[in-house]
Coordinates of N, CA and C in Angstrom, one line a residue:
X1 N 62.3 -90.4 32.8 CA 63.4 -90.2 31.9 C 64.4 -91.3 32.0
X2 N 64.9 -91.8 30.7 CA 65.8 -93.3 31.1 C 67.2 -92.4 31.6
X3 N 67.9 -92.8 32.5 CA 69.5 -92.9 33.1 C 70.2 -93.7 32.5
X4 N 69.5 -95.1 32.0 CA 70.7 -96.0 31.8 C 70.8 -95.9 29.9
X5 N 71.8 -96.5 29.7 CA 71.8 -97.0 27.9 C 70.1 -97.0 27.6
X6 N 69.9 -96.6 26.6 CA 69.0 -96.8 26.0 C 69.6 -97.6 24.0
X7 N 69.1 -98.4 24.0 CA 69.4 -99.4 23.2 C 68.5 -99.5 21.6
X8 N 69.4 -98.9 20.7 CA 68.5 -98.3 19.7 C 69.2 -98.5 18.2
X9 N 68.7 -99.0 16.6 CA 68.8 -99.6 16.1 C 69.2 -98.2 15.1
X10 N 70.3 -97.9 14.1 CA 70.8 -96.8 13.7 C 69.0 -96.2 13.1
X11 N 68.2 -97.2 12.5 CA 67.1 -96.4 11.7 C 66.0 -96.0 12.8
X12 N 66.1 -96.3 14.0 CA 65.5 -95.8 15.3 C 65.5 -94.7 15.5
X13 N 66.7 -94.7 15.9 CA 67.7 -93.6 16.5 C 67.2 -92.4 15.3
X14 N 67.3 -92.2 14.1 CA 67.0 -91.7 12.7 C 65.4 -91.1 12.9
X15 N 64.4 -92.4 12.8 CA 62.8 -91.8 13.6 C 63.1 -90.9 14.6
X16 N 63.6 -91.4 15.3 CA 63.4 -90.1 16.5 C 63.8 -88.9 16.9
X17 N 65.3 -89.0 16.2 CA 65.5 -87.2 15.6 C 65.0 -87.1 14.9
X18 N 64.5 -87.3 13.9 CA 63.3 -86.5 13.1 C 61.8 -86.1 13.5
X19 N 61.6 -87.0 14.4 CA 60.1 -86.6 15.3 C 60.2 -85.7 16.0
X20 N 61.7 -85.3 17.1 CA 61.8 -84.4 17.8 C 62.2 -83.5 17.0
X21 N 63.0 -83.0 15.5 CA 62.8 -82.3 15.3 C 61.4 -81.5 14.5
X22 N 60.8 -82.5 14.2 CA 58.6 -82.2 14.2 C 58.6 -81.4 15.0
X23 N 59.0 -81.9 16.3 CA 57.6 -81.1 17.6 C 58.8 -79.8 17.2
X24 N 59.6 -80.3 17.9 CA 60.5 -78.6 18.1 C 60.4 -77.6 17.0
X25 N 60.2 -77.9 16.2 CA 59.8 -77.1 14.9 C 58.2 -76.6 14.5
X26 N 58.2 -77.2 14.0 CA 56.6 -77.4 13.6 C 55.5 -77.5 14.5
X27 N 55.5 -78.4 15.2 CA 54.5 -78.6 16.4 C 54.6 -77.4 17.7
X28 N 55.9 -77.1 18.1 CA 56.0 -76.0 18.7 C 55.0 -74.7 17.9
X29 N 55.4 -74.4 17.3 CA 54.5 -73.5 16.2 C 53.2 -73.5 16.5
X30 N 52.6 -74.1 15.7 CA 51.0 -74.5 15.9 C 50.8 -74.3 17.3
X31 N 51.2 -75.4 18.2 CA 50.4 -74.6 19.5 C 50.6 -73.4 20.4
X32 N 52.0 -72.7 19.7 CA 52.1 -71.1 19.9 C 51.2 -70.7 19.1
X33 N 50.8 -71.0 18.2 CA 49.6 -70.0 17.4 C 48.2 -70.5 17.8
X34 N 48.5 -71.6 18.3 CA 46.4 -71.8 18.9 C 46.5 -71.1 20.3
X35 N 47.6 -71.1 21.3 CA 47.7 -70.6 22.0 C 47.3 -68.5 22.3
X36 N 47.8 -68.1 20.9 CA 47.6 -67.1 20.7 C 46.2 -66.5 20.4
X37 N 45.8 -67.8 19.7 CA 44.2 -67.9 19.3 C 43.1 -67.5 20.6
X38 N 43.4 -68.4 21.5 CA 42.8 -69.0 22.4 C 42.9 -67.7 23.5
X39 N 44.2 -67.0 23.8 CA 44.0 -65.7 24.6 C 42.9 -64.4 24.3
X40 N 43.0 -65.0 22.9 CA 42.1 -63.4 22.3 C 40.7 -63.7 22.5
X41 N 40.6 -65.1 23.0 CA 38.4 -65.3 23.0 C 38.9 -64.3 24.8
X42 N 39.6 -64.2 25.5 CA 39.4 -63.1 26.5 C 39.6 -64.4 27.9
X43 N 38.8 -64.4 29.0 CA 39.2 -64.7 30.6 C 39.4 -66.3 30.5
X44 N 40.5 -66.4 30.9 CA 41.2 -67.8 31.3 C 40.7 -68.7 31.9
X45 N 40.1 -68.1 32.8 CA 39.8 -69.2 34.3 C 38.2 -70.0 33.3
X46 N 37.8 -69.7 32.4 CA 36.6 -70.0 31.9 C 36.5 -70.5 30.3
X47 N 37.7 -70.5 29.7 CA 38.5 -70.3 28.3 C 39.0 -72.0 28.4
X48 N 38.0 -72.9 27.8 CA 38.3 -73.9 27.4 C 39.1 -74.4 26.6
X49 N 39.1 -74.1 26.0 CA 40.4 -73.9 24.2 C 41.8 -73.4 24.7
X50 N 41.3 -72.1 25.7 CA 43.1 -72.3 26.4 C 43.6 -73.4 27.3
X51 N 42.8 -73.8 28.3 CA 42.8 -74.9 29.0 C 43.8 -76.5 28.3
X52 N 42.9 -76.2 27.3 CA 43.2 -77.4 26.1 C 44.4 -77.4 25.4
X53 N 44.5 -75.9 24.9 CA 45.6 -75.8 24.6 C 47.0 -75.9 24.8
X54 N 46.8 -75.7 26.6 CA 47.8 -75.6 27.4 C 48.3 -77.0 28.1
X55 N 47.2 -77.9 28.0 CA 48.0 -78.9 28.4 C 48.2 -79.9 27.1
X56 N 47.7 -79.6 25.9 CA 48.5 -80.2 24.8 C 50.0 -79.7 24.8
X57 N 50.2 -78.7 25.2 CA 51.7 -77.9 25.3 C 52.3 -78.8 26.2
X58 N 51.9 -79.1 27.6 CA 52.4 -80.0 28.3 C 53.0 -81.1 27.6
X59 N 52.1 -81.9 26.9 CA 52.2 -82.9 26.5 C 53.1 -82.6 25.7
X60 N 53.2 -82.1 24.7 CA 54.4 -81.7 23.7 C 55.5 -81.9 24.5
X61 N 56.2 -80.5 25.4 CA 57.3 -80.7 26.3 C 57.5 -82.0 27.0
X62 N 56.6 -82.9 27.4 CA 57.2 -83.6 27.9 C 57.7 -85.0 26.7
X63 N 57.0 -85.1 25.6 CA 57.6 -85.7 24.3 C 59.2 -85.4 24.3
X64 N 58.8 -84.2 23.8 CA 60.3 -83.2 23.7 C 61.4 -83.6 24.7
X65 N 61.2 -83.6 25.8 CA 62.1 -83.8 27.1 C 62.4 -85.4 26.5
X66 N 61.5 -86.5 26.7 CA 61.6 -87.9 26.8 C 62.6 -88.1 25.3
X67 N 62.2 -87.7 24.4 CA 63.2 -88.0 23.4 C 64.2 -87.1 23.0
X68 N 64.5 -86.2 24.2 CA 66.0 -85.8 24.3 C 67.0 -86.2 24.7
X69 N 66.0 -87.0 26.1 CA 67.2 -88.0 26.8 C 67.3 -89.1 26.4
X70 N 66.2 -90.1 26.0 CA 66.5 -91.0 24.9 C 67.8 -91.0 24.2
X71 N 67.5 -89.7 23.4 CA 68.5 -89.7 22.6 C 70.1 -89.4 23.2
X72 N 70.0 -88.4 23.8 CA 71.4 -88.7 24.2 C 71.8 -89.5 25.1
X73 N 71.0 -90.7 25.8 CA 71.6 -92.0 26.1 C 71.5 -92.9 25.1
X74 N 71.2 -92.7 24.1 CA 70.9 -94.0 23.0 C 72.4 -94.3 22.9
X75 N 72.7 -95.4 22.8 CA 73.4 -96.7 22.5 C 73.1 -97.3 20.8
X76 N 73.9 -97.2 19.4 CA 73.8 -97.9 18.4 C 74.2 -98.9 18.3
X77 N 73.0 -99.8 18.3 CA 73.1 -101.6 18.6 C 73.3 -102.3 17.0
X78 N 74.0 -103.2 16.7 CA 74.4 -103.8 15.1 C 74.9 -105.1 15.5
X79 N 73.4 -106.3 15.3 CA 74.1 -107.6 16.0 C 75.9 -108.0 15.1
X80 N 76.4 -108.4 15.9 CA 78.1 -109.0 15.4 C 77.9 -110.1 15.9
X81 N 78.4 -110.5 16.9 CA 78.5 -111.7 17.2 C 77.1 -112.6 17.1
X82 N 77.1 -113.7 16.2 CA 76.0 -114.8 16.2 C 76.0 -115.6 17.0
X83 N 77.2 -116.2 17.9 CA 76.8 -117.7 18.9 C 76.2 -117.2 20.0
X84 N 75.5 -116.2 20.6 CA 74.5 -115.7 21.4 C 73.6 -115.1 20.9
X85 N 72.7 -114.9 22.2 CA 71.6 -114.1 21.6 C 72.1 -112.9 22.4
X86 N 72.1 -111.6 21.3 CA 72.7 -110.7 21.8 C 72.0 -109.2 21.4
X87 N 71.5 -108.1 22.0 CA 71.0 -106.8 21.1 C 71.5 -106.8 20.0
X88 N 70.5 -107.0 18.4 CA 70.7 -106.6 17.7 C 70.4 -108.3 17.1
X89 N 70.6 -109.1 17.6 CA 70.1 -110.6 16.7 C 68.7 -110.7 17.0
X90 N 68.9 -111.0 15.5 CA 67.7 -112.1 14.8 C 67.7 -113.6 15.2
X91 N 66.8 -113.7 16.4 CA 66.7 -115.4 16.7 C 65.3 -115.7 16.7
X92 N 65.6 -117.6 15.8 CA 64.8 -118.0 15.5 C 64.0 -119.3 16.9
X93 N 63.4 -118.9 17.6 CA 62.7 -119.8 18.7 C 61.6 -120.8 18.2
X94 N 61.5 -121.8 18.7 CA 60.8 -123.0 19.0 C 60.2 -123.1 19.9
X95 N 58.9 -122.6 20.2 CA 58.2 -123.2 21.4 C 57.6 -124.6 21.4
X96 N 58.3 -125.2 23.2 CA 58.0 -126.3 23.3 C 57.1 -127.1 23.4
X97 N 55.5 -126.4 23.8 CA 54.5 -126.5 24.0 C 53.4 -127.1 22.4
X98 N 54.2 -126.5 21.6 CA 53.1 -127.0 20.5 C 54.3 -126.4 18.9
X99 N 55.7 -126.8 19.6 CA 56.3 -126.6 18.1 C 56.4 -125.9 17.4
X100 N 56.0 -124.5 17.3 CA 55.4 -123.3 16.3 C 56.9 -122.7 16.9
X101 N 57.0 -122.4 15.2 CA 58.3 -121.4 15.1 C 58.7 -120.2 15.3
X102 N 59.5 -119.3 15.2 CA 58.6 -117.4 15.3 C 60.1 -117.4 15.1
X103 N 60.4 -115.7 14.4 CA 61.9 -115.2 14.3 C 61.3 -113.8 15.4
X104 N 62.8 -113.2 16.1 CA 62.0 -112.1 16.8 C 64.1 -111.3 16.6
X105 N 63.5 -109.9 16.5 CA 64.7 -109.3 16.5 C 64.6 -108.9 17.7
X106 N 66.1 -109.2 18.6 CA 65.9 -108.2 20.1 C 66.2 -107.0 20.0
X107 N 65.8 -106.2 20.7 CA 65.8 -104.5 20.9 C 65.8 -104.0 22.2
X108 N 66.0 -102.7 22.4 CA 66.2 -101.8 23.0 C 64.3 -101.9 23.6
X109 N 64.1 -101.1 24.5 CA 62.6 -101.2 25.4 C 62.0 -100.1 24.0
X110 N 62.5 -98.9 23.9 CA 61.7 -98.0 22.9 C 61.7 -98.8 21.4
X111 N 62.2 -99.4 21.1 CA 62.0 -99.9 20.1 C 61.2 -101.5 19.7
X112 N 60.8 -101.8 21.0 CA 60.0 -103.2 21.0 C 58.8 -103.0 20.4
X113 N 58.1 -104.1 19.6 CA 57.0 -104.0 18.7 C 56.9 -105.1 18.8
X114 N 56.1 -106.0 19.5 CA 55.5 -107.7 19.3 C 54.8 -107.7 18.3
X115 N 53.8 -107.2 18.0 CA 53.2 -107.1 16.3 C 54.7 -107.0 15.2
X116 N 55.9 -107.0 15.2 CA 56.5 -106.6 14.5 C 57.8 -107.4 14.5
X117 N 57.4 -108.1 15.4 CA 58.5 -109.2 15.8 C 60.0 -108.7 16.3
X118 N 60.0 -107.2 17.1 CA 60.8 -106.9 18.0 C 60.4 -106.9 19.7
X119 N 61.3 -107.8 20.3 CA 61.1 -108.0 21.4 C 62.2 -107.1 22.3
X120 N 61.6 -106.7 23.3 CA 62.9 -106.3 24.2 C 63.7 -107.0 25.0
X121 N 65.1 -106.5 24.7 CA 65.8 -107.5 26.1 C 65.4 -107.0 27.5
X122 N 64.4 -106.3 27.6 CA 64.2 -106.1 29.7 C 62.9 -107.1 29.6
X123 N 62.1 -107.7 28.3 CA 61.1 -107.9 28.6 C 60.9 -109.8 28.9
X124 N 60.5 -110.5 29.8 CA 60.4 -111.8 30.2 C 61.5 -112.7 29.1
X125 N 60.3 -112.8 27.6 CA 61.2 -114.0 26.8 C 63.0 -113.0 26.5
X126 N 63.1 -111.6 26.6 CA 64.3 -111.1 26.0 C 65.4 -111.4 27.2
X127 N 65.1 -111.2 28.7 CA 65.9 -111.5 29.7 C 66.3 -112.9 29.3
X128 N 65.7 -113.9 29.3 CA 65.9 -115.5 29.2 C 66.7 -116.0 28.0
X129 N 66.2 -115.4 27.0 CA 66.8 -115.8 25.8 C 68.5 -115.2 25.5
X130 N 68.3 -114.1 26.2 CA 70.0 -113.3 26.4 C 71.1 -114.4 26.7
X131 N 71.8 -113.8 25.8 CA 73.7 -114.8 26.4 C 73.2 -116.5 26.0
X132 N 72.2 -117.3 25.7 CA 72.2 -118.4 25.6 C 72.0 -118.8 23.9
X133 N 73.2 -120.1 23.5 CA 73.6 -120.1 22.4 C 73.0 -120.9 21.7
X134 N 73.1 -121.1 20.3 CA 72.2 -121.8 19.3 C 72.2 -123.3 19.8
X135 N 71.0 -123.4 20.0 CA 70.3 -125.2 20.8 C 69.9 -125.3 22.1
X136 N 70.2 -124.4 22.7 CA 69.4 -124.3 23.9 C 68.7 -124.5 24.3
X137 N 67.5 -124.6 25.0 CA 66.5 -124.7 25.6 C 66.6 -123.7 26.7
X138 N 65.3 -122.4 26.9 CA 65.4 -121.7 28.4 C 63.9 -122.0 28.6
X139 N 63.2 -121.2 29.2 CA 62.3 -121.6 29.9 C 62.0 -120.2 31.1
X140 N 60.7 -119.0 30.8 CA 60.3 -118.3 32.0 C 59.1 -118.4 31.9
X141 N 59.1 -117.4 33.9 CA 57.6 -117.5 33.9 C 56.6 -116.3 33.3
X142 N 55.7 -116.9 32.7 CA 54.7 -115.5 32.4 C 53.7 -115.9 33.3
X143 N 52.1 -114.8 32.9 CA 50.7 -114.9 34.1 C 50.4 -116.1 33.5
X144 N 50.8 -116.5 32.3 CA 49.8 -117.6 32.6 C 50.2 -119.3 32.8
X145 N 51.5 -119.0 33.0 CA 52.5 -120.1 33.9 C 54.0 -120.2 32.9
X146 N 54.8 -121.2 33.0 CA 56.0 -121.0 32.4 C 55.7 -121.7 31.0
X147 N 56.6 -120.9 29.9 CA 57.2 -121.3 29.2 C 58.2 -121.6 28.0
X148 N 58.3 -122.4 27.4 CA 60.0 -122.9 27.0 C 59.9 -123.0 25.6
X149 N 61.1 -122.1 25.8 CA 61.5 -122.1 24.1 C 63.0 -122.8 23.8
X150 N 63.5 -123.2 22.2 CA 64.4 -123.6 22.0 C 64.6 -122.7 21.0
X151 N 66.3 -122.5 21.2 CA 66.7 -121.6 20.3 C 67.0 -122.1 18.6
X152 N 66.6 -121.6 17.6 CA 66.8 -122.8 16.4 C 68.4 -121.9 16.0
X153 N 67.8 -120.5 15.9 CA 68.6 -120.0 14.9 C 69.3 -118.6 15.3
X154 N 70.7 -117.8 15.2 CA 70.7 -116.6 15.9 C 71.1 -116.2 14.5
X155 N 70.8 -114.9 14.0 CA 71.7 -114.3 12.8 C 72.0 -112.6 13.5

């Protein structure tokens, strides 16, 4: 369960009370009713379908739990200030190694999507790239050794 801020984009924040209100609703439902299903084939200790059922239940509650506290630590992030890179900017990097450009919006850990060009600030390039202003140059390490990007653009 996250303790600290959780760092989240207003239409995030939006997905995910609405997902939690899914399970809590609807999804609670259904597997109170397969559940109910699954009592009537008769002895438990042997009752596959309850088995199954019961730890999809798990899984549910603990969805339920995880995006309860999510939510009520979520933080609504709206980049403002442009001369850093800061949650909620759009910056445009240069890697040094072969020039190729990329834009990446930073985010919160639950809302990172590298296919989608959201990166987290806990994750390697979002730590490094944080607080440092348009022209920069930083430079971390990943597995497969360091490296450096320049900052082109923050919006």
């Amino acid at each position: 369960m996250p303790t600290e801020e959780e760092y989240l984009t207003k239409e995030k924040y939006g997905e995910l009370e609405k997902e939690l209100e899914y399970l809590k609703t609807t999804k609670r439902k259904e597997i109170a009713e397969a559940l109910e299903y699954a009592k009537s084939l008769g002895d438990f200790s042997e009752n596959q379908e309850y088995q199954e059922t019961r730890d999809a239940q798990a899984v549910l509650e603990d969805r339920i739990n995880r995006l309860e506290a999510i939510l009520k630590s979520a933080k609504i992030i709206s980049a403002q200030n442009t001369s850093v890179v800061a949650i909620g900017s759009v910056v445009t990097l240069e890697r040094d190694s072969d020039k190729s450009k990329k834009s990446y919006t930073m985010v919160g850990s639950e809302e990172a999507n590298a296919s989608l060009g959201k990166i987290s600030i806990h994750s390697p390039l979002g730590q490094a790239a944080l607080g440092k202003p348009k022209g920069e140059t930083f430079s971390f390490q990943t597995p497969s050794g360091e490296m450096t990007y320049k900052i082109i653009d923050i919006q």
